[in-house]
Short mmCIF file of C-alpha atoms in Angstrom, two decimals:
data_model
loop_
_atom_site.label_atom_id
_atom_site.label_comp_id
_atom_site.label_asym_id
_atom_site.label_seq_id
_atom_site.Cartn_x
_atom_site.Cartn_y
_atom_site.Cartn_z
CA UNK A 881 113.77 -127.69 106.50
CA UNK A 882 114.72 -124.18 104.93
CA UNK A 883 116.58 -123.54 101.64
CA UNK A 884 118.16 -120.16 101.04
CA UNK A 885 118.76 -121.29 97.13
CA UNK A 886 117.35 -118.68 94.71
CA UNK A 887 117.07 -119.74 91.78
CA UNK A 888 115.68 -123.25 90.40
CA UNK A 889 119.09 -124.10 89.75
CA UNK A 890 120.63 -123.38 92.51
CA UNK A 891 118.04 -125.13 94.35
CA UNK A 892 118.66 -128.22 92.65
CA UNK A 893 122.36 -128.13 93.34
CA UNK A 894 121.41 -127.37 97.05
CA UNK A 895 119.41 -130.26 96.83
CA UNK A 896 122.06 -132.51 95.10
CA UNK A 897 124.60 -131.55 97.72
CA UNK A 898 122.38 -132.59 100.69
CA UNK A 899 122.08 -135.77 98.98
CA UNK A 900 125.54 -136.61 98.29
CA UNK A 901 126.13 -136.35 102.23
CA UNK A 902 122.28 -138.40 103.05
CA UNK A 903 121.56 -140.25 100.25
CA UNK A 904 119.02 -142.19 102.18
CA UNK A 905 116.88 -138.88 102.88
CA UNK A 906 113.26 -140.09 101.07
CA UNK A 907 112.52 -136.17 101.47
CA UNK A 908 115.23 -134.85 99.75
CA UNK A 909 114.43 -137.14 96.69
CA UNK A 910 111.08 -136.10 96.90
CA UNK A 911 111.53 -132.38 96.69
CA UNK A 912 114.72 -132.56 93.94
CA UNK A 913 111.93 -134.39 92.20
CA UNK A 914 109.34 -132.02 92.37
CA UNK A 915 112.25 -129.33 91.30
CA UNK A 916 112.56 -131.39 88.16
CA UNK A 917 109.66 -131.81 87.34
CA UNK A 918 109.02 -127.92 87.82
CA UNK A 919 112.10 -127.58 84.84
CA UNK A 920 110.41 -130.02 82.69
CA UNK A 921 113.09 -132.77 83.18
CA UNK A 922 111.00 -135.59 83.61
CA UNK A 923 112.95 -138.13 83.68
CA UNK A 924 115.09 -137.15 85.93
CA UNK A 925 111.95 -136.12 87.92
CA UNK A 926 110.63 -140.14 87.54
CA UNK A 927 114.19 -141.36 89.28
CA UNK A 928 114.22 -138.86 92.06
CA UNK A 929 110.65 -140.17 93.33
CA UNK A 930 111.77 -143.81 92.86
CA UNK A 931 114.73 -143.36 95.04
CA UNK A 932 112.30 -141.09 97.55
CA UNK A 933 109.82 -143.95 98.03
CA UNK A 934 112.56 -146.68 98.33
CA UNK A 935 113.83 -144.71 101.08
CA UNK A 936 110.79 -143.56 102.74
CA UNK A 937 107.63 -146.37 101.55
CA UNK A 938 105.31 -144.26 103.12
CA UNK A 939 105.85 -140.94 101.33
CA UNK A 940 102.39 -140.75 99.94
CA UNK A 941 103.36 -137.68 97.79
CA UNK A 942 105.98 -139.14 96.13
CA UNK A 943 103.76 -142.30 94.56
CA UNK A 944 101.06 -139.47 93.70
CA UNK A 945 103.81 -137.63 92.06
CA UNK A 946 104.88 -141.00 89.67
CA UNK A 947 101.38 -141.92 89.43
CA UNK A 948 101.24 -138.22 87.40
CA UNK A 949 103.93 -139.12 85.37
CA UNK A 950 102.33 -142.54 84.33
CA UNK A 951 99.23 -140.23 83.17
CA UNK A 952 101.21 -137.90 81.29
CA UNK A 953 102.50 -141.15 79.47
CA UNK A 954 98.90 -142.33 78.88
CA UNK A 955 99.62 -145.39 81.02
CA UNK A 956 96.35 -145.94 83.15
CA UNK A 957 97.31 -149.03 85.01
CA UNK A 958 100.51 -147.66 86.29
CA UNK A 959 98.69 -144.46 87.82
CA UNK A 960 96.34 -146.06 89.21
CA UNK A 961 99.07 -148.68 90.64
CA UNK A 962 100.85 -145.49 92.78
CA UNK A 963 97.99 -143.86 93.65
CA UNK A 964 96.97 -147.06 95.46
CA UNK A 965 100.46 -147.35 97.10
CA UNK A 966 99.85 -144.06 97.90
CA UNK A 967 96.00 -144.84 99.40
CA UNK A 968 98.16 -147.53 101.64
CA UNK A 969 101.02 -145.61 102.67
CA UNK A 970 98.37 -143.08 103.94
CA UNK A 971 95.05 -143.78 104.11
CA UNK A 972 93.45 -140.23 105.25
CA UNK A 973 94.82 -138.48 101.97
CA UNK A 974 92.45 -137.59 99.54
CA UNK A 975 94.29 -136.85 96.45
CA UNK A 976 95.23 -140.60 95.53
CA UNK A 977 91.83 -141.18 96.34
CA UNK A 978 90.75 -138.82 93.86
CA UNK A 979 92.81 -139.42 91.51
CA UNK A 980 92.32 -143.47 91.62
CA UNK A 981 88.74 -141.87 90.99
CA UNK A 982 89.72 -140.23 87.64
CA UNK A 983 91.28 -142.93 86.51
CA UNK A 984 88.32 -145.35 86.61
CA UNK A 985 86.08 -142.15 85.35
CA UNK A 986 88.35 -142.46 82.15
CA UNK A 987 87.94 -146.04 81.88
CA UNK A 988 84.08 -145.86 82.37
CA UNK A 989 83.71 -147.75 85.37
CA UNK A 990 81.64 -145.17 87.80
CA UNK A 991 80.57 -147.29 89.98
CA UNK A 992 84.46 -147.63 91.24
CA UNK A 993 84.61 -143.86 90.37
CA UNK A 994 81.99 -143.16 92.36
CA UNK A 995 83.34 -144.80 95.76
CA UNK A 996 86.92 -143.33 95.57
CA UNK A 997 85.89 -139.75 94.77
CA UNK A 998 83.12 -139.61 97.57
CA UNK A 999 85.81 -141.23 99.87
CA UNK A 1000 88.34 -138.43 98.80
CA UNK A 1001 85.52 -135.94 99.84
CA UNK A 1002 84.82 -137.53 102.51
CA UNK A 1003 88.66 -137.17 104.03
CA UNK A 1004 88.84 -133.32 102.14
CA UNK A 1005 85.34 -131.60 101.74
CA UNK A 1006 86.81 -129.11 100.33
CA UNK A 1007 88.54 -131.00 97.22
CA UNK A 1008 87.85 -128.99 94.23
CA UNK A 1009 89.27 -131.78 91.23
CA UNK A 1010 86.68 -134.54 93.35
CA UNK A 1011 83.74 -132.52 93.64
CA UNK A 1012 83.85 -131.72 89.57
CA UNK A 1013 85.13 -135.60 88.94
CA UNK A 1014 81.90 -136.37 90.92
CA UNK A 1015 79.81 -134.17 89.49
CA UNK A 1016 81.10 -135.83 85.80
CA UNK A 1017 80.60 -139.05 87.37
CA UNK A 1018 76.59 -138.66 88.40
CA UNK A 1019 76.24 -136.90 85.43
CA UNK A 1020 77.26 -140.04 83.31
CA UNK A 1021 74.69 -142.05 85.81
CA UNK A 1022 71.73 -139.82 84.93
CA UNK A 1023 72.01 -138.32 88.48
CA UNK A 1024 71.45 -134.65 87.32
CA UNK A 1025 70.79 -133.17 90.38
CA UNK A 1026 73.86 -134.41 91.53
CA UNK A 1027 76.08 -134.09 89.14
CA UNK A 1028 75.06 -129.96 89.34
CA UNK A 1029 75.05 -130.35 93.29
CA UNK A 1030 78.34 -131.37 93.62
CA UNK A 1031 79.72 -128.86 90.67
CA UNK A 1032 78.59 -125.98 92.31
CA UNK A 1033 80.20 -127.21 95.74
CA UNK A 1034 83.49 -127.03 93.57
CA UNK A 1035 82.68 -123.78 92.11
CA UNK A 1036 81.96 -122.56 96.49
CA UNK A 1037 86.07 -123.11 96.07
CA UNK A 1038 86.98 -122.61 93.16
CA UNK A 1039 84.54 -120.18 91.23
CA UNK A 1040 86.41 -120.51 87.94
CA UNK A 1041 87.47 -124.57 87.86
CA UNK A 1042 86.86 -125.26 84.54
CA UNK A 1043 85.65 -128.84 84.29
CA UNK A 1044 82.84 -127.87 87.55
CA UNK A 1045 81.11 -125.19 84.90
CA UNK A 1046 81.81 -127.80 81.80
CA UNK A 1047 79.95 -130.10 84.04
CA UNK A 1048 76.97 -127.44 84.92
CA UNK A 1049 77.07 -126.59 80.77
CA UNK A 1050 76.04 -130.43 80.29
CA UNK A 1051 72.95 -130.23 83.14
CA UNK A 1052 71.29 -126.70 81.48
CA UNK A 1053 71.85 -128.87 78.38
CA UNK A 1054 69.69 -131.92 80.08
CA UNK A 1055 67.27 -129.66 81.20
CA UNK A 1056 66.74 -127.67 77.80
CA UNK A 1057 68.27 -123.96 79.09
CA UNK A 1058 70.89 -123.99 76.18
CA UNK A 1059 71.44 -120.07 76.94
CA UNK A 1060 72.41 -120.90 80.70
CA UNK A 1061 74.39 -123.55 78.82
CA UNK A 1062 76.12 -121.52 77.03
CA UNK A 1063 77.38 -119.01 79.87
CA UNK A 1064 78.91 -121.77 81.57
CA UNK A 1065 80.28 -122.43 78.25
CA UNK A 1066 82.26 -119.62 78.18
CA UNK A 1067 83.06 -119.31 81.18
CA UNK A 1068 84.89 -122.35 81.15
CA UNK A 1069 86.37 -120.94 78.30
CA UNK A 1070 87.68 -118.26 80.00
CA UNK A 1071 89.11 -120.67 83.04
CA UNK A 1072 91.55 -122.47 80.17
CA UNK A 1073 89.45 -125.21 79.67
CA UNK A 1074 87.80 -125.98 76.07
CA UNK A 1075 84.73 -128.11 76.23
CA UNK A 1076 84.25 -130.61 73.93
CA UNK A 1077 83.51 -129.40 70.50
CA UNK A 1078 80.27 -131.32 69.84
CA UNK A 1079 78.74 -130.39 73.40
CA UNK A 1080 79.49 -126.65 71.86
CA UNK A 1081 77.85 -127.21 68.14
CA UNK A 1082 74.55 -128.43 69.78
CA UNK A 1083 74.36 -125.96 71.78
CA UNK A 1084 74.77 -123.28 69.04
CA UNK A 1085 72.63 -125.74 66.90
CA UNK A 1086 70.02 -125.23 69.71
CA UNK A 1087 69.93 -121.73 69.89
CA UNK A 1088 70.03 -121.18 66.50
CA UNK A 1089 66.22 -122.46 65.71
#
């Protein structure tokens, strides 16, 4: 389906119109949602993919879009509720997979981690946010070798993803090269992404003597 709106806003109304004649159109929903959330109306945003996967249960995008909004709350359980509904509604997607992943990496249980990220690989080789989740993930096991393994796949895609060289910053740190360390420090740095201030004070500390 083509839109000729050009302008946010006018794609919204565009949208809007299309739903006041098909209000059962789980697309529609879906993409006014997206369009929200794109203008920072949240809320809004939150309703729109509510109504899209009451129309259409299996629009896996649509429960991996609320399951975003739960994380931007802080609320855990309720992103890694959708991303599950989104798992079911379609089982060869890798980004709930992934993300069900990250959500069990925050809460410190790997081993979970672990299975949904190398399932989420296993359906997307090429999926940039797994590979570096993984890499965190082995690297919390002890699995150095893995953890940089799987960060440089990521950084085959994605040469600059920040939390991939973050993750290669903490294996030159396990293996003592704090100057190697400290070029994937910065550029991480220069990707957006800050590592964590301690990581960066020991390696300064280190380099220092």
């Amino acid at each position: 389906m083509e839109y000729t709106a050009r302008t946010p806003d006018e794609f919204i109304d565009e949208l809007k119109k299309r739903l006041s004649q098909n209000p059962g159109c789980g697309v529609s929903h879906y993409n006014l949602g997206t369009a929200f959330v794109a203008k920072g109306r949240l809320v809004e945003a939150e309703a729109e993919f509510l109504s899209a996967v009451e129309c259409s249960p299996s629009l896996a995008e649509a429960y991996v879009q609320l399951g975003g909004l739960a994380m931007n709350k802080g609320d855990l359980d309720a992103c890694l509720e959708w991303n599950e509904k989104a798992s079911r509604a379609r089982p060869l997607f890798a980004v709930p997979f992934g993300n069900i992943g990250f959500v069990h990496l925050q809460r410190g249980d790997v081993a979970k981690a672990e299975k949904s990220l190398r399932r989420a690989i296993k359906i997307d080789p090429k999926y940039v946010q797994a590979m570096a989740s993984l890499g965190s993930c082995l690297f919390m096991q002890g699995d150095v070798d893995g953890a940089e393994f799987h960060s440089a796949k990521a950084l085959e895609v994605e040469p600059m993803f920040g939390p991939a060289l973050n993750n290669l910053a903490l294996v030159a740190m396990e293996r003592g090269d704090f100057a190697k360390a400290r070029e994937f420090v910065e550029r991480a740095r220069q990707t957006g992404f800050e590592p964590h201030p301690d990581m960066v004070r020991e390696i300064e500390a280190a380099l220092a003597k």
